[in-house]
Short mmCIF file of C-alpha atoms in Angstrom, two decimals:
data_model
loop_
_atom_site.label_atom_id
_atom_site.label_comp_id
_atom_site.label_asym_id
_atom_site.label_seq_id
_atom_site.Cartn_x
_atom_site.Cartn_y
_atom_site.Cartn_z
CA UNK A 1 -77.20 -74.18 -108.40
CA UNK A 2 -79.82 -71.56 -107.55
CA UNK A 3 -77.47 -69.87 -105.04
CA UNK A 4 -74.71 -69.64 -107.65
CA UNK A 5 -76.98 -67.99 -110.20
CA UNK A 6 -78.47 -65.53 -107.70
CA UNK A 7 -75.06 -64.67 -106.24
CA UNK A 8 -73.50 -64.31 -109.66
CA UNK A 9 -76.27 -62.07 -110.94
CA UNK A 10 -76.25 -59.99 -107.76
CA UNK A 11 -72.50 -59.48 -107.99
CA UNK A 12 -72.78 -58.58 -111.66
CA UNK A 13 -75.57 -56.09 -110.98
CA UNK A 14 -73.57 -54.61 -108.13
CA UNK A 15 -70.50 -54.19 -110.33
CA UNK A 16 -72.54 -52.46 -113.02
CA UNK A 17 -74.37 -50.19 -110.55
CA UNK A 18 -71.07 -49.26 -108.90
CA UNK A 19 -69.64 -48.11 -112.24
CA UNK A 20 -68.97 -44.37 -112.33
CA UNK A 21 -70.95 -42.03 -114.56
CA UNK A 22 -69.52 -41.62 -118.04
CA UNK A 23 -67.75 -44.56 -119.68
CA UNK A 24 -69.02 -47.77 -118.08
CA UNK A 25 -66.39 -49.64 -116.08
CA UNK A 26 -66.22 -53.12 -117.66
CA UNK A 27 -66.94 -56.10 -115.42
CA UNK A 28 -63.36 -57.33 -115.92
CA UNK A 29 -62.08 -54.27 -114.02
CA UNK A 30 -63.29 -55.79 -110.72
CA UNK A 31 -61.25 -58.40 -108.87
CA UNK A 32 -62.35 -60.39 -105.83
CA UNK A 33 -60.79 -62.17 -102.86
CA UNK A 34 -62.01 -64.10 -99.82
CA UNK A 35 -61.15 -63.33 -96.20
CA UNK A 36 -61.54 -65.94 -93.45
CA UNK A 37 -60.41 -65.64 -89.86
CA UNK A 38 -60.47 -67.30 -86.44
CA UNK A 39 -61.48 -70.83 -87.41
CA UNK A 40 -60.66 -72.11 -83.89
CA UNK A 41 -61.22 -75.82 -84.47
CA UNK A 42 -62.25 -77.76 -81.35
CA UNK A 43 -61.47 -81.42 -82.16
CA UNK A 44 -63.27 -82.55 -78.96
CA UNK A 45 -66.69 -81.23 -80.05
CA UNK A 46 -69.36 -83.95 -80.08
CA UNK A 47 -73.03 -84.25 -79.19
CA UNK A 48 -73.53 -85.98 -75.84
CA UNK A 49 -76.29 -85.89 -73.18
CA UNK A 50 -73.82 -84.43 -70.65
CA UNK A 51 -73.64 -80.82 -71.84
CA UNK A 52 -70.51 -80.10 -69.80
CA UNK A 53 -68.69 -82.64 -72.00
CA UNK A 54 -69.75 -81.37 -75.47
CA UNK A 55 -66.51 -79.44 -75.99
CA UNK A 56 -63.31 -78.63 -74.12
CA UNK A 57 -63.68 -74.99 -75.15
CA UNK A 58 -66.75 -74.52 -72.91
CA UNK A 59 -64.34 -75.19 -70.00
CA UNK A 60 -66.83 -77.34 -68.11
CA UNK A 61 -69.82 -75.03 -68.62
CA UNK A 62 -73.03 -76.50 -70.05
CA UNK A 63 -73.18 -76.04 -73.83
CA UNK A 64 -76.25 -73.89 -74.54
CA UNK A 65 -77.94 -75.65 -77.47
CA UNK A 66 -75.41 -77.88 -79.25
CA UNK A 67 -76.08 -79.13 -82.75
CA UNK A 68 -74.13 -80.49 -85.72
CA UNK A 69 -72.69 -77.04 -86.59
CA UNK A 70 -71.70 -76.04 -83.09
CA UNK A 71 -72.79 -74.07 -80.06
CA UNK A 72 -72.30 -70.49 -78.89
CA UNK A 73 -70.29 -71.71 -75.88
CA UNK A 74 -67.97 -73.89 -78.00
CA UNK A 75 -65.33 -73.39 -80.64
CA UNK A 76 -65.91 -74.71 -84.15
CA UNK A 77 -66.67 -78.36 -84.83
CA UNK A 78 -64.90 -79.53 -87.97
CA UNK A 79 -68.31 -79.77 -89.69
CA UNK A 80 -68.81 -76.01 -89.30
CA UNK A 81 -65.43 -75.23 -90.87
CA UNK A 82 -66.12 -77.66 -93.72
CA UNK A 83 -69.51 -76.02 -94.33
CA UNK A 84 -67.86 -72.57 -94.59
CA UNK A 85 -65.31 -73.73 -97.17
CA UNK A 86 -67.91 -75.77 -99.05
CA UNK A 87 -70.11 -72.67 -99.30
CA UNK A 88 -67.21 -70.56 -100.59
CA UNK A 89 -66.23 -73.24 -103.07
CA UNK A 90 -69.77 -73.89 -104.31
CA UNK A 91 -70.48 -70.20 -104.82
CA UNK A 92 -68.13 -70.45 -107.83
CA UNK A 93 -67.02 -66.88 -107.27
CA UNK A 94 -64.07 -65.90 -109.44
CA UNK A 95 -61.48 -64.90 -106.86
CA UNK A 96 -57.83 -63.93 -107.27
CA UNK A 97 -56.71 -65.08 -103.82
CA UNK A 98 -57.72 -65.64 -100.20
CA UNK A 99 -56.44 -64.06 -97.00
CA UNK A 100 -56.57 -66.14 -93.82
CA UNK A 101 -55.80 -64.15 -90.69
CA UNK A 102 -55.03 -66.84 -88.16
CA UNK A 103 -56.15 -68.61 -84.98
CA UNK A 104 -56.68 -72.30 -85.72
CA UNK A 105 -56.52 -74.00 -82.26
CA UNK A 106 -59.36 -73.80 -79.70
CA UNK A 107 -59.74 -71.65 -76.56
CA UNK A 108 -58.88 -74.32 -73.99
CA UNK A 109 -56.75 -74.41 -70.82
CA UNK A 110 -53.00 -74.49 -71.54
CA UNK A 111 -52.57 -78.05 -70.23
CA UNK A 112 -55.02 -79.39 -72.83
CA UNK A 113 -52.78 -78.32 -75.73
CA UNK A 114 -49.10 -78.71 -76.61
CA UNK A 115 -46.72 -77.57 -79.31
CA UNK A 116 -47.38 -80.83 -81.14
CA UNK A 117 -51.18 -80.43 -81.01
CA UNK A 118 -51.07 -76.79 -82.11
CA UNK A 119 -48.85 -77.69 -85.08
CA UNK A 120 -51.16 -80.59 -85.94
CA UNK A 121 -54.30 -78.38 -85.94
CA UNK A 122 -52.68 -75.65 -88.10
CA UNK A 123 -51.49 -78.38 -90.48
CA UNK A 124 -54.96 -79.93 -90.62
CA UNK A 125 -56.66 -76.63 -91.48
CA UNK A 126 -53.96 -75.63 -93.99
CA UNK A 127 -54.52 -78.89 -95.88
CA UNK A 128 -58.32 -78.51 -95.56
CA UNK A 129 -58.08 -75.14 -97.33
CA UNK A 130 -55.79 -76.63 -99.98
CA UNK A 131 -58.19 -79.52 -100.58
CA UNK A 132 -61.09 -77.13 -101.19
CA UNK A 133 -59.06 -74.61 -103.21
CA UNK A 134 -56.16 -76.56 -104.76
CA UNK A 135 -55.24 -73.83 -107.27
CA UNK A 136 -55.95 -70.73 -105.20
CA UNK A 137 -53.24 -68.41 -103.90
CA UNK A 138 -53.65 -68.07 -100.12
CA UNK A 139 -51.96 -65.44 -97.98
CA UNK A 140 -52.05 -66.52 -94.31
CA UNK A 141 -51.08 -64.76 -91.09
CA UNK A 142 -50.38 -66.24 -87.66
CA UNK A 143 -52.78 -65.65 -84.76
CA UNK A 144 -52.06 -65.45 -81.02
CA UNK A 145 -53.52 -68.96 -80.55
CA UNK A 146 -51.26 -70.41 -83.25
CA UNK A 147 -48.61 -71.10 -80.65
CA UNK A 148 -48.12 -72.97 -77.40
CA UNK A 149 -48.42 -71.62 -74.83
CA UNK A 150 -50.91 -69.27 -76.49
CA UNK A 151 -49.91 -65.61 -76.99
CA UNK A 152 -46.20 -66.28 -76.33
CA UNK A 153 -44.95 -66.00 -79.92
CA UNK A 154 -41.16 -65.65 -79.95
CA UNK A 155 -38.85 -63.15 -81.64
CA UNK A 156 -36.62 -65.79 -83.21
CA UNK A 157 -37.04 -69.05 -85.08
CA UNK A 158 -39.05 -71.77 -83.32
CA UNK A 159 -40.53 -75.22 -83.81
CA UNK A 160 -43.95 -73.72 -84.61
CA UNK A 161 -42.61 -71.15 -87.11
CA UNK A 162 -40.65 -73.89 -88.90
CA UNK A 163 -43.51 -76.38 -89.01
CA UNK A 164 -46.02 -73.76 -90.21
CA UNK A 165 -43.54 -72.54 -92.85
CA UNK A 166 -43.50 -76.09 -94.23
CA UNK A 167 -47.34 -76.20 -94.32
CA UNK A 168 -47.48 -72.87 -96.16
CA UNK A 169 -44.75 -73.62 -98.73
CA UNK A 170 -47.30 -74.30 -101.51
CA UNK A 171 -48.55 -70.70 -101.17
CA UNK A 172 -45.42 -68.70 -100.43
CA UNK A 173 -42.14 -67.92 -102.19
CA UNK A 174 -38.80 -69.17 -100.86
CA UNK A 175 -37.94 -65.66 -99.70
CA UNK A 176 -41.26 -65.30 -97.85
CA UNK A 177 -40.80 -68.70 -96.19
CA UNK A 178 -37.25 -67.81 -95.15
CA UNK A 179 -38.41 -64.54 -93.50
CA UNK A 180 -41.35 -66.34 -91.88
CA UNK A 181 -39.11 -68.94 -90.22
CA UNK A 182 -37.23 -66.16 -88.42
CA UNK A 183 -40.16 -64.18 -87.00
CA UNK A 184 -43.56 -65.37 -88.23
CA UNK A 185 -44.04 -62.57 -90.81
CA UNK A 186 -43.35 -62.19 -94.55
CA UNK A 187 -44.02 -60.20 -97.71
CA UNK A 188 -44.86 -61.44 -101.17
CA UNK A 189 -45.88 -59.97 -104.51
CA UNK A 190 -49.16 -61.03 -106.04
CA UNK A 191 -48.83 -60.94 -109.81
CA UNK A 192 -52.07 -60.81 -111.77
CA UNK A 193 -52.45 -61.02 -115.52
CA UNK A 194 -55.45 -58.66 -115.24
CA UNK A 195 -53.58 -55.82 -113.51
CA UNK A 196 -50.96 -53.48 -114.88
CA UNK A 197 -48.97 -53.62 -111.62
CA UNK A 198 -48.39 -56.25 -108.94
CA UNK A 199 -49.87 -56.05 -105.45
CA UNK A 200 -47.61 -56.45 -102.42
CA UNK A 201 -48.98 -58.41 -99.50
CA UNK A 202 -47.35 -57.76 -96.11
CA UNK A 203 -48.31 -60.36 -93.50
CA UNK A 204 -47.43 -58.98 -90.07
CA UNK A 205 -46.94 -60.95 -86.86
CA UNK A 206 -48.86 -58.46 -84.70
CA UNK A 207 -48.96 -61.11 -81.95
CA UNK A 208 -45.45 -59.92 -81.06
CA UNK A 209 -47.11 -56.68 -79.92
CA UNK A 210 -50.06 -58.32 -78.13
CA UNK A 211 -50.37 -57.32 -74.47
CA UNK A 212 -50.37 -60.89 -73.01
CA UNK A 213 -47.13 -61.77 -74.86
CA UNK A 214 -44.59 -61.87 -72.01
CA UNK A 215 -41.71 -62.66 -74.39
CA UNK A 216 -41.71 -59.17 -75.91
CA UNK A 217 -42.09 -57.04 -72.76
CA UNK A 218 -39.54 -54.19 -72.87
CA UNK A 219 -38.38 -55.06 -76.42
CA UNK A 220 -38.48 -51.93 -78.56
CA UNK A 221 -38.67 -53.73 -81.91
CA UNK A 222 -39.55 -57.44 -81.45
CA UNK A 223 -37.92 -59.56 -84.20
CA UNK A 224 -36.94 -56.24 -85.89
CA UNK A 225 -40.34 -56.30 -87.57
CA UNK A 226 -40.75 -52.48 -87.48
CA UNK A 227 -37.44 -51.89 -89.26
CA UNK A 228 -38.28 -54.64 -91.75
CA UNK A 229 -41.77 -53.20 -92.37
CA UNK A 230 -40.45 -49.68 -92.98
CA UNK A 231 -37.80 -51.02 -95.37
CA UNK A 232 -40.40 -52.94 -97.37
CA UNK A 233 -42.80 -49.98 -97.48
CA UNK A 234 -40.02 -47.58 -98.49
CA UNK A 235 -39.00 -49.86 -101.37
CA UNK A 236 -42.66 -50.31 -102.39
CA UNK A 237 -43.10 -46.56 -102.34
CA UNK A 238 -40.13 -46.06 -104.66
CA UNK A 239 -41.44 -48.76 -107.01
CA UNK A 240 -44.97 -47.31 -106.82
CA UNK A 241 -46.42 -50.64 -105.73
CA UNK A 242 -49.78 -50.95 -103.96
CA UNK A 243 -49.84 -52.81 -100.63
CA UNK A 244 -52.34 -54.78 -98.57
CA UNK A 245 -51.42 -55.23 -94.90
CA UNK A 246 -52.75 -58.39 -93.25
CA UNK A 247 -52.41 -59.52 -89.65
CA UNK A 248 -54.27 -61.12 -86.79
CA UNK A 249 -54.40 -58.69 -83.84
CA UNK A 250 -55.55 -55.33 -85.21
CA UNK A 251 -54.03 -51.92 -84.78
CA UNK A 252 -56.15 -49.27 -83.02
CA UNK A 253 -58.56 -49.40 -80.08
CA UNK A 254 -60.90 -52.24 -79.19
CA UNK A 255 -64.50 -51.25 -79.97
CA UNK A 256 -65.83 -53.10 -76.92
CA UNK A 257 -63.34 -51.93 -74.25
CA UNK A 258 -62.83 -48.30 -73.34
CA UNK A 259 -59.27 -46.91 -73.60
CA UNK A 260 -57.84 -50.29 -74.59
CA UNK A 261 -55.64 -50.92 -77.61
CA UNK A 262 -55.55 -54.45 -79.01
CA UNK A 263 -51.74 -54.34 -78.96
CA UNK A 264 -49.52 -52.55 -76.41
CA UNK A 265 -49.95 -48.80 -76.69
CA UNK A 266 -46.29 -48.09 -77.54
CA UNK A 267 -46.40 -50.52 -80.46
CA UNK A 268 -49.77 -49.16 -81.56
CA UNK A 269 -48.45 -45.58 -81.73
CA UNK A 270 -45.46 -46.75 -83.75
CA UNK A 271 -47.57 -48.71 -86.24
CA UNK A 272 -50.03 -45.83 -86.68
CA UNK A 273 -47.09 -43.53 -87.45
CA UNK A 274 -45.70 -45.97 -90.06
CA UNK A 275 -49.14 -46.49 -91.67
CA UNK A 276 -49.70 -42.73 -91.89
CA UNK A 277 -46.31 -42.20 -93.50
CA UNK A 278 -46.98 -44.79 -96.21
CA UNK A 279 -50.77 -44.39 -96.49
CA UNK A 280 -50.57 -43.38 -100.16
CA UNK A 281 -49.43 -46.88 -101.16
CA UNK A 282 -51.41 -48.93 -98.61
CA UNK A 283 -54.68 -49.79 -100.36
CA UNK A 284 -56.22 -51.79 -97.50
CA UNK A 285 -55.60 -53.41 -94.12
CA UNK A 286 -57.23 -56.64 -92.95
CA UNK A 287 -57.32 -58.19 -89.48
CA UNK A 288 -59.22 -60.68 -87.30
CA UNK A 289 -58.88 -61.59 -83.60
CA UNK A 290 -61.88 -59.80 -82.06
CA UNK A 291 -64.37 -62.29 -83.64
CA UNK A 292 -66.51 -59.29 -84.56
CA UNK A 293 -67.16 -57.29 -87.73
CA UNK A 294 -65.81 -53.74 -87.59
CA UNK A 295 -64.19 -51.02 -89.65
CA UNK A 296 -61.59 -48.37 -88.87
CA UNK A 297 -60.54 -45.27 -90.78
CA UNK A 298 -57.00 -44.07 -90.27
CA UNK A 299 -56.85 -40.27 -90.20
CA UNK A 300 -53.67 -38.27 -90.72
CA UNK A 301 -52.54 -35.50 -88.34
CA UNK A 302 -54.93 -33.08 -90.08
CA UNK A 303 -57.81 -35.55 -89.58
CA UNK A 304 -58.00 -36.38 -93.27
CA UNK A 305 -58.98 -40.02 -93.97
CA UNK A 306 -55.98 -41.84 -95.47
CA UNK A 307 -56.49 -45.60 -94.93
CA UNK A 308 -59.30 -48.16 -94.74
CA UNK A 309 -59.02 -50.99 -92.21
CA UNK A 310 -61.30 -54.01 -91.79
CA UNK A 311 -61.68 -56.52 -88.98
CA UNK A 312 -63.40 -59.69 -90.19
CA UNK A 313 -65.69 -61.69 -87.91
CA UNK A 314 -64.79 -65.23 -86.85
CA UNK A 315 -65.94 -68.56 -88.17
CA UNK A 316 -66.06 -69.80 -84.57
CA UNK A 317 -69.25 -68.79 -82.73
CA UNK A 318 -67.68 -69.17 -79.26
CA UNK A 319 -68.34 -66.81 -76.37
CA UNK A 320 -67.64 -67.06 -72.67
CA UNK A 321 -70.54 -67.75 -70.34
CA UNK A 322 -70.24 -64.18 -69.00
CA UNK A 323 -70.66 -62.47 -72.39
CA UNK A 324 -74.16 -61.39 -73.38
CA UNK A 325 -73.44 -61.49 -77.11
CA UNK A 326 -71.44 -63.60 -79.53
CA UNK A 327 -71.32 -63.81 -83.33
CA UNK A 328 -72.77 -66.08 -85.95
CA UNK A 329 -70.05 -67.69 -88.11
CA UNK A 330 -68.97 -65.42 -90.97
CA UNK A 331 -66.81 -65.33 -94.11
CA UNK A 332 -66.41 -62.44 -96.50
CA UNK A 333 -65.70 -61.50 -100.10
CA UNK A 334 -64.00 -58.23 -101.09
CA UNK A 335 -64.20 -56.56 -104.49
CA UNK A 336 -61.30 -54.41 -105.62
CA UNK A 337 -60.32 -52.30 -108.58
CA UNK A 338 -57.95 -54.28 -110.79
CA UNK A 339 -56.25 -51.09 -111.86
CA UNK A 340 -55.07 -49.74 -108.49
CA UNK A 341 -56.25 -52.36 -105.92
CA UNK A 342 -58.51 -49.82 -104.20
CA UNK A 343 -61.38 -51.53 -102.38
CA UNK A 344 -64.80 -51.29 -104.01
CA UNK A 345 -67.08 -53.38 -101.83
CA UNK A 346 -67.45 -56.06 -99.21
CA UNK A 347 -69.96 -58.93 -99.20
CA UNK A 348 -70.43 -60.42 -95.74
CA UNK A 349 -71.84 -63.95 -95.57
CA UNK A 350 -72.97 -65.75 -92.44
CA UNK A 351 -74.50 -68.91 -91.07
CA UNK A 352 -77.49 -68.54 -88.75
CA UNK A 353 -76.20 -71.10 -86.26
CA UNK A 354 -79.50 -71.67 -84.42
CA UNK A 355 -81.33 -72.21 -87.71
CA UNK A 356 -78.61 -74.49 -89.14
CA UNK A 357 -78.67 -76.70 -86.05
CA UNK A 358 -82.48 -76.83 -86.00
CA UNK A 359 -82.71 -77.82 -89.69
CA UNK A 360 -79.55 -79.93 -89.65
CA UNK A 361 -78.27 -78.13 -92.75
CA UNK A 362 -75.92 -75.21 -93.30
CA UNK A 363 -77.54 -72.46 -95.31
CA UNK A 364 -74.87 -69.76 -95.59
CA UNK A 365 -76.47 -66.48 -96.67
CA UNK A 366 -75.55 -62.94 -97.66
CA UNK A 367 -75.81 -60.78 -94.54
CA UNK A 368 -75.10 -57.41 -96.16
CA UNK A 369 -73.27 -55.56 -98.94
CA UNK A 370 -71.36 -52.71 -97.34
CA UNK A 371 -71.92 -49.97 -99.95
CA UNK A 372 -75.65 -50.75 -100.19
CA UNK A 373 -76.23 -50.95 -96.43
CA UNK A 374 -74.44 -47.70 -95.61
CA UNK A 375 -75.15 -45.78 -98.81
CA UNK A 376 -71.53 -45.14 -99.79
CA UNK A 377 -69.79 -45.36 -103.16
CA UNK A 378 -66.85 -47.64 -102.34
CA UNK A 379 -64.54 -48.67 -99.49
CA UNK A 380 -61.94 -45.96 -99.95
CA UNK A 381 -60.97 -43.98 -96.81
CA UNK A 382 -63.07 -40.95 -97.81
CA UNK A 383 -66.19 -43.11 -98.17
CA UNK A 384 -65.63 -44.94 -94.88
CA UNK A 385 -65.12 -41.58 -93.17
CA UNK A 386 -68.51 -40.42 -94.51
CA UNK A 387 -70.02 -43.64 -93.18
CA UNK A 388 -68.39 -43.08 -89.76
CA UNK A 389 -69.89 -39.58 -89.62
CA UNK A 390 -73.35 -41.04 -90.31
CA UNK A 391 -72.90 -43.67 -87.60
CA UNK A 392 -71.90 -41.07 -85.03
CA UNK A 393 -75.13 -39.07 -85.38
CA UNK A 394 -77.30 -39.23 -82.23
CA UNK A 395 -80.04 -41.90 -82.48
CA UNK A 396 -78.60 -43.17 -85.76
CA UNK A 397 -80.62 -46.12 -87.10
CA UNK A 398 -77.64 -46.82 -89.34
CA UNK A 399 -75.56 -47.36 -86.20
CA UNK A 400 -78.13 -49.90 -84.97
CA UNK A 401 -77.60 -51.76 -88.26
CA UNK A 402 -73.82 -51.49 -87.85
CA UNK A 403 -74.01 -53.02 -84.39
CA UNK A 404 -76.21 -55.86 -85.63
CA UNK A 405 -73.57 -56.54 -88.31
CA UNK A 406 -70.83 -56.18 -85.68
CA UNK A 407 -72.25 -59.26 -83.88
CA UNK A 408 -73.06 -60.95 -87.22
CA UNK A 409 -76.85 -60.91 -86.70
CA UNK A 410 -76.47 -62.80 -83.41
CA UNK A 411 -79.45 -61.11 -81.75
CA UNK A 412 -81.38 -58.12 -83.15
CA UNK A 413 -82.68 -57.22 -79.67
CA UNK A 414 -79.22 -56.38 -78.29
CA UNK A 415 -78.68 -52.63 -78.40
CA UNK A 416 -75.49 -50.61 -78.11
CA UNK A 417 -76.19 -47.28 -76.46
CA UNK A 418 -74.45 -44.58 -74.45
CA UNK A 419 -71.00 -45.82 -73.29
CA UNK A 420 -71.14 -48.79 -75.66
CA UNK A 421 -71.74 -46.54 -78.65
CA UNK A 422 -69.01 -44.10 -77.56
CA UNK A 423 -66.44 -46.93 -77.58
CA UNK A 424 -67.54 -48.08 -81.03
CA UNK A 425 -67.59 -44.62 -82.63
CA UNK A 426 -64.23 -43.55 -81.19
CA UNK A 427 -62.56 -46.85 -82.17
CA UNK A 428 -63.75 -46.49 -85.78
CA UNK A 429 -62.24 -43.04 -86.32
CA UNK A 430 -59.33 -42.64 -83.90
CA UNK A 431 -56.44 -45.08 -83.85
CA UNK A 432 -53.84 -43.08 -81.91
CA UNK A 433 -53.86 -42.28 -78.22
CA UNK A 434 -54.35 -38.49 -78.26
CA UNK A 435 -57.20 -38.37 -80.81
CA UNK A 436 -58.95 -41.39 -79.25
CA UNK A 437 -58.77 -39.87 -75.75
CA UNK A 438 -60.16 -36.59 -77.08
CA UNK A 439 -63.04 -38.50 -78.71
CA UNK A 440 -63.86 -40.40 -75.51
CA UNK A 441 -63.94 -37.09 -73.64
CA UNK A 442 -66.59 -35.81 -76.08
CA UNK A 443 -68.87 -38.66 -75.03
CA UNK A 444 -72.06 -36.61 -74.77
CA UNK A 445 -71.99 -36.04 -78.55
CA UNK A 446 -72.67 -39.68 -79.45
CA UNK A 447 -75.81 -40.12 -77.39
#
């Protein structure tokens, strides 16, 4: 009960403080929604003396310090996923909807999964969400692991698309389901009694553009999703709708790998062009996939900030044995303006996995509030651009905080300097090839 009261009061205070000078913005003008991503359930997870046998997702490597809520070398035990949804449910936050940006099955060798198993895991987690939130509107997106073999999502109807469409029927309209069956993407209006206009959700199947997807090599417009997207955005523009874009694999450059886009470069350039063209109606973009917490600001050709993009960290804490850092499990809450769906704030929650395992209880906590941590007014593109400028200053302590949040408070002693910082800073501000390359070539500035 204590958590609910504290959280409720904190949110209320935040809403009041965020109100502009002059007439006070009433509390009712703020809407909220949850974002969860990369659940990656590992059904094999169990505590056993033989640490190579704790989970299939460690691929034979010794689990590091396994406990009831998982291990940094394993994907999520079901208990971890249940604790995340229980926390969200018990917080009693008034939310309008939830976005769920994909990846339900574990990171295991291909032979350990099958189409049947992948379908079963997505079905299990879809019904888990429905059991916790029976009356909540959920907008899901498919991830690159939501298929077998992983990454190879097809450009036409398939057994997985059909099965998942059936799981998601309670949340989606007949038209959305029909589109989804054909290519794994859809659009749907969210009607709210509190808003004067509806919000359009566009759930993209960005896995069609993902580099390891062999099915789409040399296809200019896989599943005709680009043409479909432009048609939807053009209609929305004429109707003066506001749009949220959701997807799994993000647009732009990976913050941890130099000169590497998350999707194939050709597709990335095309998406950036579309998003620039319709930036006036796109009020936010939300992705997952990297398992880390990052932001991006889409700039137009004149380098004016025109779109805010967010990559949510994973619920799974998994890392490979070669990686120095991972992430604590995270879920997040967004606040938006009910009038125009512009984003006001982001509350990131996390579970300190080591602590939870040691105490045998899951104490999900607030990690940070974005506007408070970075001293900005809201999450609009102009504000995020100001934040990006602060982060790019040499020896920025704010950047140190950003990197700690990027790995979801995994380890405060891990620093991101020199080349690491260059990759982060350039990925935040430059989503197209020419501007990103120019940024990377200015490397000395970020040190």
